[in-house]
XYZ file of C-alpha atoms in Angstrom:
697
model
C -30.055 -56.744 32.612
C -27.676 -56.114 29.916
C -29.885 -57.616 27.229
C -32.318 -54.167 27.908
C -29.707 -51.784 27.616
C -29.308 -50.110 24.084
C -26.499 -47.857 23.049
C -27.574 -45.417 20.259
C -24.937 -44.527 17.785
C -26.159 -41.459 16.126
C -24.551 -38.263 14.606
C -25.720 -34.958 13.399
C -26.542 -35.576 9.800
C -26.179 -32.778 6.820
C -28.271 -32.455 3.537
C -25.390 -34.342 2.158
C -25.390 -36.687 4.512
C -29.142 -37.639 4.540
C -28.983 -38.430 0.948
C -25.554 -40.579 0.816
C -25.765 -44.181 0.458
C -23.348 -46.746 2.161
C -21.578 -48.743 -0.500
C -21.684 -52.705 0.425
C -18.001 -52.916 -1.197
C -16.645 -51.676 2.177
C -17.888 -54.637 4.185
C -15.311 -57.060 4.824
C -16.992 -59.500 6.728
C -17.366 -63.304 5.337
C -20.484 -64.839 4.286
C -21.675 -66.096 7.557
C -24.838 -66.821 9.107
C -24.533 -63.372 11.163
C -23.596 -61.270 8.143
C -27.391 -60.464 7.077
C -28.133 -59.853 10.906
C -25.323 -56.818 11.286
C -26.859 -53.203 11.466
C -25.042 -51.832 8.595
C -26.301 -54.351 6.169
C -29.862 -54.194 7.125
C -29.455 -50.225 6.835
C -28.216 -50.822 3.110
C -31.248 -52.930 2.323
C -33.382 -50.445 3.969
C -31.996 -47.692 1.917
C -32.249 -49.686 -1.121
C -35.759 -50.737 -0.394
C -35.222 -54.337 0.531
C -32.961 -54.954 -2.537
C -30.113 -57.644 -1.691
C -26.857 -56.104 -2.882
C -24.935 -59.388 -2.394
C -27.431 -61.048 -5.229
C -26.825 -58.188 -7.633
C -23.537 -58.460 -7.404
C -23.682 -62.269 -8.010
C -23.011 -63.556 -4.593
C -19.995 -62.817 -2.105
C -17.091 -61.154 -3.485
C -13.962 -63.375 -3.367
C -11.400 -62.482 -0.185
C -8.904 -60.864 -2.375
C -11.095 -58.144 -3.097
C -12.006 -57.170 0.197
C -7.892 -57.168 1.170
C -6.071 -53.451 1.417
C -5.908 -51.445 -1.443
C -2.684 -51.566 -3.451
C -1.959 -47.613 -2.165
C -2.268 -48.575 1.284
C 0.393 -51.551 0.723
C 2.856 -48.980 -0.598
C 2.908 -47.325 2.914
C 5.391 -47.513 5.404
C 4.436 -50.340 7.857
C 5.169 -48.109 10.782
C 2.462 -45.645 9.726
C -0.067 -48.030 9.520
C -2.661 -48.088 12.431
C -2.183 -51.969 13.084
C -0.991 -54.152 15.845
C 2.406 -56.054 15.596
C 0.457 -59.152 14.678
C -1.267 -57.417 11.611
C 2.034 -55.803 10.659
C 3.591 -58.936 10.161
C 0.850 -60.200 8.132
C 1.146 -57.368 6.079
C 4.764 -57.720 5.619
C 4.148 -61.633 4.909
C 1.509 -60.325 2.177
C 3.760 -57.826 0.534
C 6.802 -60.565 -0.005
C 4.059 -62.627 -1.845
C 2.752 -60.237 -3.910
C 6.500 -59.316 -4.876
C 7.258 -62.800 -5.647
C 3.979 -63.397 -7.809
C 5.132 -59.765 -9.656
C 7.266 -59.816 -12.324
C 10.799 -58.221 -12.175
C 9.924 -54.861 -13.804
C 6.676 -54.593 -11.837
C 8.398 -55.378 -8.574
C 11.334 -52.655 -9.410
C 9.096 -49.832 -10.157
C 6.879 -50.473 -6.923
C 10.092 -50.674 -4.997
C 11.422 -47.414 -6.549
C 7.868 -45.783 -5.695
C 8.212 -46.848 -2.068
C 11.897 -45.482 -1.649
C 10.856 -42.329 -3.679
C 8.046 -41.583 -0.909
C 10.771 -42.491 1.650
C 13.200 -39.886 0.440
C 10.417 -37.239 -0.103
C 9.162 -37.905 3.529
C 12.944 -37.640 5.071
C 13.273 -34.582 2.610
C 10.286 -33.060 4.292
C 10.949 -33.943 7.825
C 14.672 -32.430 7.305
C 12.883 -29.217 5.873
C 10.699 -28.752 9.298
C 13.864 -29.503 11.454
C 15.425 -26.729 9.681
C 12.646 -24.301 10.708
C 14.362 -21.815 12.825
C 13.034 -21.278 16.668
C 11.608 -24.740 16.708
C 12.448 -25.604 20.412
C 11.323 -21.780 21.691
C 8.112 -22.417 19.846
C 7.290 -25.542 21.772
C 8.149 -23.777 25.036
C 5.863 -21.065 24.473
C 3.003 -23.479 23.302
C 3.361 -25.671 26.410
C 2.877 -22.747 28.836
C 0.727 -20.442 26.624
C -1.212 -22.795 24.417
C -1.317 -23.145 20.686
C -2.547 -19.759 20.042
C 0.071 -17.538 21.386
C 2.420 -20.154 19.290
C 0.356 -19.134 16.140
C 1.407 -15.643 16.504
C 5.032 -16.422 16.664
C 4.404 -18.777 13.605
C 2.864 -16.242 11.930
C 5.912 -13.847 12.480
C 8.198 -16.763 11.398
C 6.205 -16.932 8.120
C 6.172 -13.166 7.703
C 10.102 -13.175 8.058
C 10.473 -15.912 5.325
C 8.241 -13.637 2.938
C 10.247 -10.650 3.397
C 13.439 -12.692 2.578
C 11.648 -13.892 -0.592
C 11.176 -10.294 -1.276
C 14.609 -9.352 -0.794
C 15.874 -12.094 -3.035
C 13.730 -10.559 -5.709
C 14.754 -6.806 -5.119
C 18.265 -8.485 -5.229
C 18.045 -10.062 -8.303
C 15.786 -7.735 -10.497
C 17.180 -3.855 -8.865
C 20.304 -4.218 -7.014
C 22.065 -6.559 -9.273
C 21.501 -4.479 -12.577
C 22.029 -1.008 -10.583
C 25.249 -2.420 -9.413
C 26.178 -3.414 -12.687
C 24.940 0.041 -14.572
C 25.371 2.384 -12.183
C 29.192 1.997 -10.887
C 29.375 6.042 -11.080
C 26.694 6.675 -8.059
C 29.381 5.692 -5.025
C 29.629 9.654 -4.707
C 26.206 9.763 -3.273
C 26.851 7.127 -0.703
C 29.365 9.370 1.292
C 28.443 11.608 4.407
C 28.391 15.150 4.085
C 28.787 17.611 6.766
C 24.971 18.145 6.659
C 24.006 14.484 7.642
C 23.329 13.914 11.320
C 21.514 10.765 13.406
C 18.389 12.214 12.855
C 18.554 11.557 9.229
C 17.988 7.791 9.963
C 14.671 8.537 11.853
C 13.636 10.915 8.811
C 14.906 8.991 6.238
C 16.648 12.292 4.830
C 19.950 13.115 4.124
C 22.366 10.261 3.492
C 19.487 7.787 3.580
C 17.744 10.245 0.791
C 21.035 9.630 -1.300
C 21.190 5.797 -0.816
C 19.531 2.801 -2.535
C 17.073 2.929 0.200
C 14.797 5.124 -1.539
C 13.755 5.015 -5.434
C 15.592 8.512 -6.222
C 18.933 6.519 -6.299
C 18.035 4.424 -9.184
C 18.456 6.030 -12.541
C 17.095 4.966 -16.083
C 19.797 3.203 -18.052
C 20.248 0.447 -20.502
C 21.957 -3.220 -20.169
C 23.044 -2.975 -23.836
C 20.103 -5.264 -24.798
C 17.471 -4.459 -26.799
C 14.434 -5.071 -24.751
C 16.218 -4.987 -21.268
C 16.742 -1.686 -19.308
C 16.644 -0.562 -15.715
C 13.162 0.834 -15.581
C 11.608 -2.282 -16.900
C 13.775 -4.696 -14.452
C 12.716 -2.413 -11.816
C 8.779 -2.900 -12.783
C 9.318 -6.660 -13.246
C 10.549 -6.699 -9.537
C 7.960 -4.781 -8.198
C 5.161 -6.863 -9.945
C 7.186 -10.135 -8.910
C 6.618 -9.303 -5.268
C 3.084 -8.626 -5.700
C 2.511 -11.619 -7.685
C 4.297 -13.853 -5.437
C 2.594 -12.602 -2.196
C -0.819 -12.672 -3.652
C -0.083 -16.502 -4.698
C 1.318 -17.115 -1.270
C -1.292 -15.566 0.946
C -3.989 -16.675 -1.241
C -2.772 -20.386 -1.257
C -2.394 -20.248 2.887
C -5.923 -18.800 3.103
C -7.509 -21.194 0.890
C -5.916 -24.476 2.513
C -6.376 -22.913 6.096
C -9.974 -22.642 5.268
C -10.694 -26.001 3.618
C -8.902 -27.579 6.583
C -10.497 -25.844 9.201
C -14.220 -25.156 7.769
C -14.840 -28.094 5.737
C -13.075 -30.942 7.479
C -13.401 -30.051 11.035
C -17.069 -28.809 10.576
C -19.678 -30.792 12.436
C -16.785 -33.090 14.305
C -16.603 -33.544 18.000
C -13.588 -33.736 19.536
C -12.723 -37.285 20.900
C -11.564 -36.841 24.096
C -10.751 -40.311 25.260
C -8.193 -40.040 22.553
C -6.772 -37.184 23.554
C -6.496 -38.527 27.476
C -5.553 -41.938 26.814
C -3.574 -41.592 23.221
C -2.032 -38.158 23.795
C 0.984 -38.811 25.643
C 4.226 -39.276 23.651
C 5.874 -42.310 25.475
C 9.319 -41.194 23.816
C 9.859 -38.646 26.245
C 12.510 -39.168 28.262
C 13.579 -35.882 29.226
C 11.674 -34.437 32.306
C 11.635 -30.766 30.953
C 10.185 -31.883 27.769
C 7.646 -34.155 29.561
C 6.736 -31.313 31.580
C 6.159 -28.985 28.255
C 4.077 -32.237 26.615
C 1.954 -32.525 30.299
C 0.998 -28.506 29.952
C -0.028 -28.740 26.424
C -2.213 -31.551 26.966
C -3.918 -29.395 30.195
C -4.243 -26.457 27.806
C -6.324 -28.271 25.126
C -8.455 -30.086 27.572
C -9.479 -26.710 29.019
C -9.905 -25.268 25.531
C -12.324 -28.248 24.784
C -14.235 -28.009 28.335
C -14.287 -24.133 27.832
C -16.186 -24.892 24.329
C -18.162 -27.454 25.822
C -19.368 -24.825 28.755
C -20.327 -21.971 26.188
C -22.133 -24.354 23.939
C -24.250 -25.691 26.906
C -25.099 -22.103 28.153
C -26.089 -21.118 24.657
C -28.234 -23.941 23.894
C -30.203 -22.846 27.173
C -31.042 -19.409 26.240
C -34.653 -18.598 26.036
C -36.259 -16.411 23.559
C -36.212 -13.362 25.346
C -32.847 -13.669 26.358
C -32.067 -14.196 22.506
C -34.075 -10.565 21.895
C -32.293 -8.756 24.423
C -28.890 -10.150 23.577
C -29.445 -9.000 19.649
C -30.571 -5.780 20.621
C -27.305 -5.176 22.925
C -25.372 -6.305 20.289
C -26.615 -3.704 17.406
C -26.199 -1.100 20.258
C -22.708 -2.231 20.981
C -22.295 -1.912 17.308
C -23.296 1.516 17.098
C -20.560 2.156 19.580
C -18.000 0.744 17.705
C -18.885 2.832 14.638
C -18.629 5.871 16.405
C -15.312 5.057 17.640
C -13.842 4.655 14.357
C -15.347 7.635 12.653
C -13.780 9.628 15.857
C -10.283 8.156 15.182
C -10.289 8.743 11.445
C -11.050 12.218 11.913
C -8.146 12.587 14.298
C -5.868 11.030 11.554
C -6.891 13.328 9.390
C -6.443 16.411 11.329
C -2.795 15.125 12.675
C -2.151 14.308 8.859
C -2.740 17.628 7.754
C -1.284 19.720 10.374
C 2.020 17.649 10.085
C 2.064 17.833 6.119
C 1.301 21.841 6.064
C 3.241 22.892 9.020
C 7.015 23.512 9.855
C 9.290 24.357 12.151
C 12.807 25.650 12.743
C 13.389 23.778 16.087
C 14.858 20.348 15.397
C 12.805 18.448 18.300
C 9.657 20.290 17.297
C 10.436 19.441 13.537
C 10.978 15.817 14.481
C 7.768 15.772 16.425
C 5.714 17.210 13.539
C 7.242 14.980 10.975
C 6.060 11.957 13.174
C 2.744 13.361 14.214
C 0.664 11.308 12.082
C 2.652 8.263 12.982
C 2.176 8.781 16.343
C -1.748 9.773 16.169
C -2.109 6.098 13.825
C -0.202 4.317 16.637
C -1.937 6.007 19.735
C -5.340 5.082 17.986
C -4.309 1.754 17.186
C -3.303 1.125 20.809
C -6.364 2.307 22.562
C -9.115 1.126 20.400
C -8.457 -2.239 20.021
C -8.499 -2.324 23.652
C -12.070 -0.730 23.687
C -13.202 -3.401 21.224
C -11.992 -5.968 23.065
C -14.321 -4.758 26.252
C -16.999 -4.278 23.700
C -16.770 -7.642 22.394
C -16.612 -9.192 25.849
C -20.511 -7.813 26.437
C -21.778 -9.504 23.462
C -21.738 -13.150 24.981
C -19.641 -14.997 22.438
C -17.271 -17.854 22.999
C -13.808 -16.999 23.317
C -12.632 -17.745 19.956
C -15.489 -15.726 18.335
C -14.789 -12.779 20.592
C -11.046 -12.845 19.504
C -12.164 -12.982 15.596
C -14.824 -10.051 16.384
C -12.003 -7.873 17.911
C -9.563 -8.883 15.056
C -12.016 -8.003 12.424
C -12.809 -4.816 13.948
C -9.180 -3.849 14.660
C -7.784 -4.463 11.531
C -10.547 -2.292 9.626
C -9.367 0.369 11.967
C -5.562 -0.476 11.087
C -6.128 -0.397 7.397
C -8.631 2.304 7.223
C -6.512 4.299 9.042
C -3.675 3.697 6.802
C -5.629 4.231 3.960
C -6.748 7.821 4.910
C -3.278 8.478 5.911
C -1.968 7.474 2.264
C -4.968 9.293 0.603
C -4.192 12.691 2.002
C -0.421 12.290 1.696
C -0.937 11.592 -1.941
C -3.218 14.398 -2.450
C -0.904 16.971 -0.254
C 2.265 16.159 -1.893
C 0.582 16.438 -5.088
C -0.735 20.071 -4.674
C 2.126 21.462 -3.009
C 4.194 21.642 -6.494
C 7.506 21.867 -4.765
C 10.455 23.179 -6.893
C 13.231 20.924 -5.355
C 13.437 17.347 -4.111
C 12.020 14.094 -5.584
C 8.403 13.734 -4.712
C 8.499 9.620 -5.042
C 11.603 9.836 -1.971
C 9.081 11.886 0.270
C 6.342 9.217 -0.298
C 8.791 6.646 0.694
C 9.988 8.584 3.754
C 6.595 8.480 4.973
C 6.281 4.896 4.760
C 9.858 4.584 6.218
C 8.943 6.536 9.271
C 5.786 4.583 9.769
C 7.954 1.298 9.663
C 10.520 2.730 11.999
C 8.013 4.226 14.597
C 6.045 0.996 14.785
C 9.381 -0.826 15.867
C 10.159 1.840 18.575
C 6.801 1.888 19.947
C 7.129 -2.182 20.060
C 10.783 -1.939 21.914
C 9.645 0.901 24.453
C 6.063 -0.849 25.198
C 8.136 -4.102 26.448
C 11.254 -2.666 28.022
C 9.555 0.619 29.690
C 6.050 -0.617 30.548
C 5.533 -4.377 30.489
C 8.879 -4.916 32.087
C 8.763 -2.535 34.997
C 4.905 -3.440 35.578
C 6.069 -6.960 36.189
C 9.084 -6.119 38.493
C 6.273 -4.047 40.310
C 4.486 -6.861 40.786
C 7.138 -9.016 41.716
C 8.820 -6.868 44.374
C 5.595 -5.094 45.770
C 2.965 -7.496 45.171
C 0.373 -6.317 47.766
C 0.857 -2.663 46.828
C -2.108 -0.795 45.479
C -0.611 -0.110 42.206
C 0.423 -3.568 41.603
C -3.293 -4.777 42.312
C -4.876 -2.183 40.019
C -2.753 -3.101 36.974
C -3.231 -6.936 37.516
C -1.241 -9.758 35.786
C -0.048 -9.111 32.315
C -1.484 -11.258 29.553
C -0.519 -11.898 25.972
C -3.120 -10.358 23.922
C -2.891 -12.122 20.530
C -5.412 -10.174 18.558
C -3.349 -6.774 19.094
C -0.008 -8.478 18.295
C -1.302 -9.939 15.548
C -2.707 -7.138 13.943
C 0.636 -5.048 14.521
C 2.310 -7.554 12.383
C -0.413 -7.318 9.582
C -0.220 -3.714 9.827
C 4.180 -3.587 9.698
C 3.664 -5.902 6.611
C 0.934 -3.815 4.808
C 2.882 -0.566 5.218
C 5.810 -2.559 3.712
C 3.876 -3.491 0.659
C 2.943 0.206 0.213
C 6.178 1.441 0.341
C 8.281 -1.316 -1.593
C 7.637 0.697 -4.854
C 8.854 3.847 -3.081
C 11.735 2.263 -0.754
C 13.074 -0.881 -2.020
C 15.120 -1.752 0.851
C 12.045 -1.637 3.127
C 11.433 -5.374 3.135
C 15.089 -5.591 4.119
C 14.357 -3.401 7.039
C 11.153 -5.441 7.664
C 13.446 -8.464 8.004
C 15.606 -7.091 10.646
C 12.739 -5.229 12.353
C 10.963 -8.245 12.610
C 13.520 -10.624 13.631
C 14.295 -8.075 16.718
C 10.358 -8.162 17.301
C 10.547 -12.055 17.749
C 12.849 -11.664 20.512
C 11.352 -8.813 22.051
C 8.257 -10.595 22.358
C 9.682 -13.758 23.188
C 11.131 -11.955 26.479
C 7.824 -10.363 26.862
C 5.674 -13.559 26.663
C 7.982 -15.615 28.839
C 9.256 -12.908 31.477
C 6.380 -10.314 31.515
C 2.962 -12.601 30.803
C 1.048 -15.227 32.477
C -0.741 -17.772 30.767
C -4.794 -17.042 29.555
C -6.929 -18.900 32.149
C -9.416 -19.181 29.171
C -7.788 -20.867 26.160
C -8.975 -20.390 22.541
C -8.504 -22.672 19.553
C -6.077 -21.085 17.026
C -6.978 -22.887 14.189
C -10.115 -20.363 12.825
C -7.657 -17.620 13.890
C -4.811 -18.613 11.944
C -7.190 -18.672 8.696
C -8.306 -15.080 9.624
C -4.525 -13.735 9.913
C -4.103 -14.730 6.292
C -7.158 -13.364 5.022
C -6.312 -10.087 6.903
C -2.791 -10.188 5.373
C -4.437 -10.726 1.874
C -6.788 -7.969 2.452
C -3.441 -5.815 3.544
C -2.083 -7.156 -0.054
C -4.860 -5.543 -1.928
C -4.882 -2.649 -0.276
C -1.099 -2.249 -0.838
C -1.642 -2.934 -4.512
C -4.538 -0.215 -4.414
C -2.180 2.455 -3.404
C -0.144 3.278 -6.624
C -3.636 3.053 -8.674
C -4.422 6.233 -6.124
C -1.201 7.879 -6.820
C -1.821 7.747 -10.079
C -5.262 8.948 -9.935
C -4.168 11.808 -8.058
C -1.415 12.558 -10.559
C -4.038 13.032 -13.174
C -5.825 16.030 -11.092
C -5.754 19.229 -12.990
C -2.891 21.624 -11.109
C -0.801 18.489 -10.358
C 2.513 17.186 -11.382
C 1.843 15.017 -14.407
C 5.571 13.405 -14.590
C 7.488 11.493 -12.529
C 10.114 13.676 -10.661
C 12.601 11.333 -10.106
C 13.851 7.507 -10.244
C 14.109 4.773 -13.065
C 10.941 6.207 -14.588
C 11.998 10.021 -14.837
C 9.768 12.296 -17.002
C 7.399 9.402 -17.790
C 3.804 9.958 -17.332
C 3.118 6.902 -16.154
C 5.104 3.741 -14.811
C 4.205 1.450 -17.689
C 5.109 3.812 -20.232
C 8.341 1.854 -20.335
C 7.014 -1.390 -21.863
C 5.888 0.788 -24.856
C 9.660 0.660 -26.333
C 10.191 -3.041 -25.645
C 6.666 -4.117 -27.314
C 7.484 -2.043 -30.292
C 10.883 -3.755 -30.851
C 8.512 -7.191 -30.920
C 7.580 -8.905 -34.257
C 4.014 -7.913 -35.727
C 2.732 -11.251 -34.679
C 3.727 -10.523 -31.055
C 2.606 -7.156 -31.059
C -1.042 -8.368 -32.599
C -1.030 -10.944 -29.897
C -0.055 -8.566 -26.765
C -2.688 -5.959 -28.405
C -5.236 -8.507 -28.179
C -4.493 -9.795 -24.647
C -4.836 -6.050 -23.597
C -8.123 -5.568 -25.125
C -11.675 -6.218 -24.051
C -12.202 -8.901 -26.409
C -10.060 -11.053 -24.609
C -12.086 -10.379 -21.347
C -14.764 -12.667 -22.313
C -12.904 -15.728 -23.008
C -10.889 -15.037 -19.873
C -14.018 -14.719 -17.905
C -15.494 -17.986 -19.282
C -12.580 -19.719 -18.196
C -12.423 -18.464 -15.087
C -16.137 -19.535 -14.650
C -15.141 -23.003 -15.676
C -12.535 -23.145 -13.441
C -14.704 -22.284 -10.490
C -17.492 -24.469 -11.292
C -15.041 -27.429 -11.548
C -13.318 -26.453 -7.952
C -16.831 -25.950 -6.602
C -18.266 -29.248 -7.624
C -14.999 -30.982 -6.455
C -15.510 -29.254 -3.329
C -19.087 -30.550 -3.101
C -18.123 -34.126 -4.308
C -15.329 -34.170 -1.403
C -17.920 -33.070 1.024
C -20.130 -35.648 0.346
C -17.613 -38.457 0.457
C -16.539 -37.130 3.989
C -20.455 -37.497 4.810
C -20.411 -40.982 3.799
C -17.109 -41.638 5.541
C -18.458 -40.528 8.779
C -21.803 -42.601 7.880
C -19.701 -45.560 7.802
C -17.657 -44.927 10.893
C -20.887 -44.963 12.749
C -21.852 -48.321 11.392
C -18.871 -49.867 12.101
C -19.547 -48.727 15.987
C -22.739 -50.320 15.320
C -21.430 -53.445 14.186
C -19.318 -53.935 17.066
C -21.492 -53.232 19.528
C -24.153 -55.789 17.858
C -21.055 -58.246 17.615
C -20.462 -57.847 21.203
C -23.837 -58.799 22.383
C -23.562 -61.876 20.074
C -20.568 -62.932 21.488
C -21.990 -62.339 25.443
C -25.139 -64.161 24.712
C -23.004 -67.509 23.052
C -20.802 -67.540 25.971
C -23.675 -67.650 28.221
C -25.530 -69.849 26.329
C -22.262 -72.382 26.568
C -22.257 -71.910 30.442
C -26.016 -72.758 31.055
C -25.593 -75.640 28.538
C -22.419 -77.075 30.874
C -24.557 -76.798 33.933
C -27.534 -78.470 32.682
C -29.851 -75.735 32.573
C -32.210 -75.168 29.440
C -30.616 -72.722 26.576
C -33.142 -69.625 25.901
C -33.988 -69.030 22.539
C -31.974 -66.204 20.760
C -33.742 -63.083 19.942
C -32.820 -60.769 17.267
C -31.162 -57.652 18.772
C -32.903 -54.721 18.318
C -31.477 -52.006 15.963
C -30.472 -48.758 16.932
C -33.223 -46.251 16.705
C -31.816 -43.865 13.778
C -31.352 -47.577 11.931
C -34.798 -48.599 12.473
C -36.236 -45.527 11.311
C -34.464 -45.976 7.754
């Protein structure tokens, strides 16, 4: 009966995979009688039109050419996927290879191996130095990789802001401390200073290094080195490093998520039988690992269930679903329009109205941040309800909510900045520093967002959890329901805070330092909220695609922050506006980049000519050609790598087919030997039919 059972090894082939060829060099079989009957060899011959690859190469290859590659021989034995017997043989082969080589070659090989081991140890040490590793493992085990990705993203933003603080300290604070020794009198408290100044950014903070008005133009007794130029270099370096890091994280995540994992099925047997770590001895760690495996399997089953339900849709169901999605998108656009008008109204009211009472004045000063926070708090929940009716998978629902909500956050911040710049330019204030006023607006947005996070955790979420624990059968507890950690909304808050930090770093240089303090406090607040107030989601989602989206949204926020100074410069060139900078290191300058003129004029004539050429339109053409060549090379490499991946997948399928064929032949030989011992006639061996997809080839 077993002879009639056939197992077909099939894979969904792409266009690149259909046209791919299988190299006969990868076959590591000896020249035996069964070699020509292997499915992989017959598939290669069918693809080559019956052409014998062995004969074309002049017979079988020697045994040495079918051994492991030299590159693999340099890897540590514990990293090789081999049995203990195979590792012993590999160690003996390495010893024989070292003895056959010369002294110089053996020494260079050993140095290369030691260098790779040192690099691996340094990398492991770097990973061990990352903060909050045990906390992240605990969160991952209880709530899945999605919630952990939020805290990893938060830690990444803390490290990024620490880098910003180092750049500000080197380019701005250091030269200012060296040059501006006579500015210590502005750091003293006056009689008019109060506690409200720390919320409004006025008074003592207005005279401190927090804002741009504290820094004055000066020279460091060098021909082409002054505080305005260093200030500009510090701000540009922050944007440049942030762009490089964000773009790299986005592209690397896209490569691993969308290129390597595309059209690749999850090996459930590997997760079940090989997912356990037998080095675990602590019962608490074993429970965490058990919970992680369970959540991963729940995620896989959820994805498979949705794929099955999606494949069973009829044409009428698809038409109704697309019509429903179109109507829901119109509802989303109408909600966005109403939110933008509300932000515009509150911004104009807070910038034009004033009051004598301190409380009413505080409310008017924070009216725009309150409105933006209220809109960003209510509408994402509406977007989440809307996405639940669109019949997407859980991961797609999360990503759709993220895209809509980040558009809301960035657009609301952009509208707010536009009217702030426009109103501050047209007011023509007689006293005060206009740049400090713009910095105070960004400072208030950052402070109020942290206050909202603190209050929502300890005055809303925690009392709600206590109510459910003390009175679980009450009507209010049942109406509120169990609280869950909503990843899209929390990630959007991080992107929003980081975008505000980038926008205000020019007007408020110490805003990254304030961001580090608030983000560290936010980490512990969110940790308390997750572990104490929230329960695990019943439906899990894969965080790999969402992590790429996190960094892509961060890249969009950086581009918006870079466009804010351009908007400010455009508004300053409008009629009836202040055309010169009122304070700061660029005092009485029409533009920030005017400080580079004096430095350029001090350079030699050849250097000046080169700089003029680099800043002219004539340099744009070779720059564009160079970019086209680089993009073409990267695209070509990407396509070649994708074709190589497809060929490797085909080779894996062929290996499985060969193993199945060899097992059948071995079973046939065993039955023949048993029948011969019993005196029965041996049946004539027939060729085992090839799988259907190989026979079609």
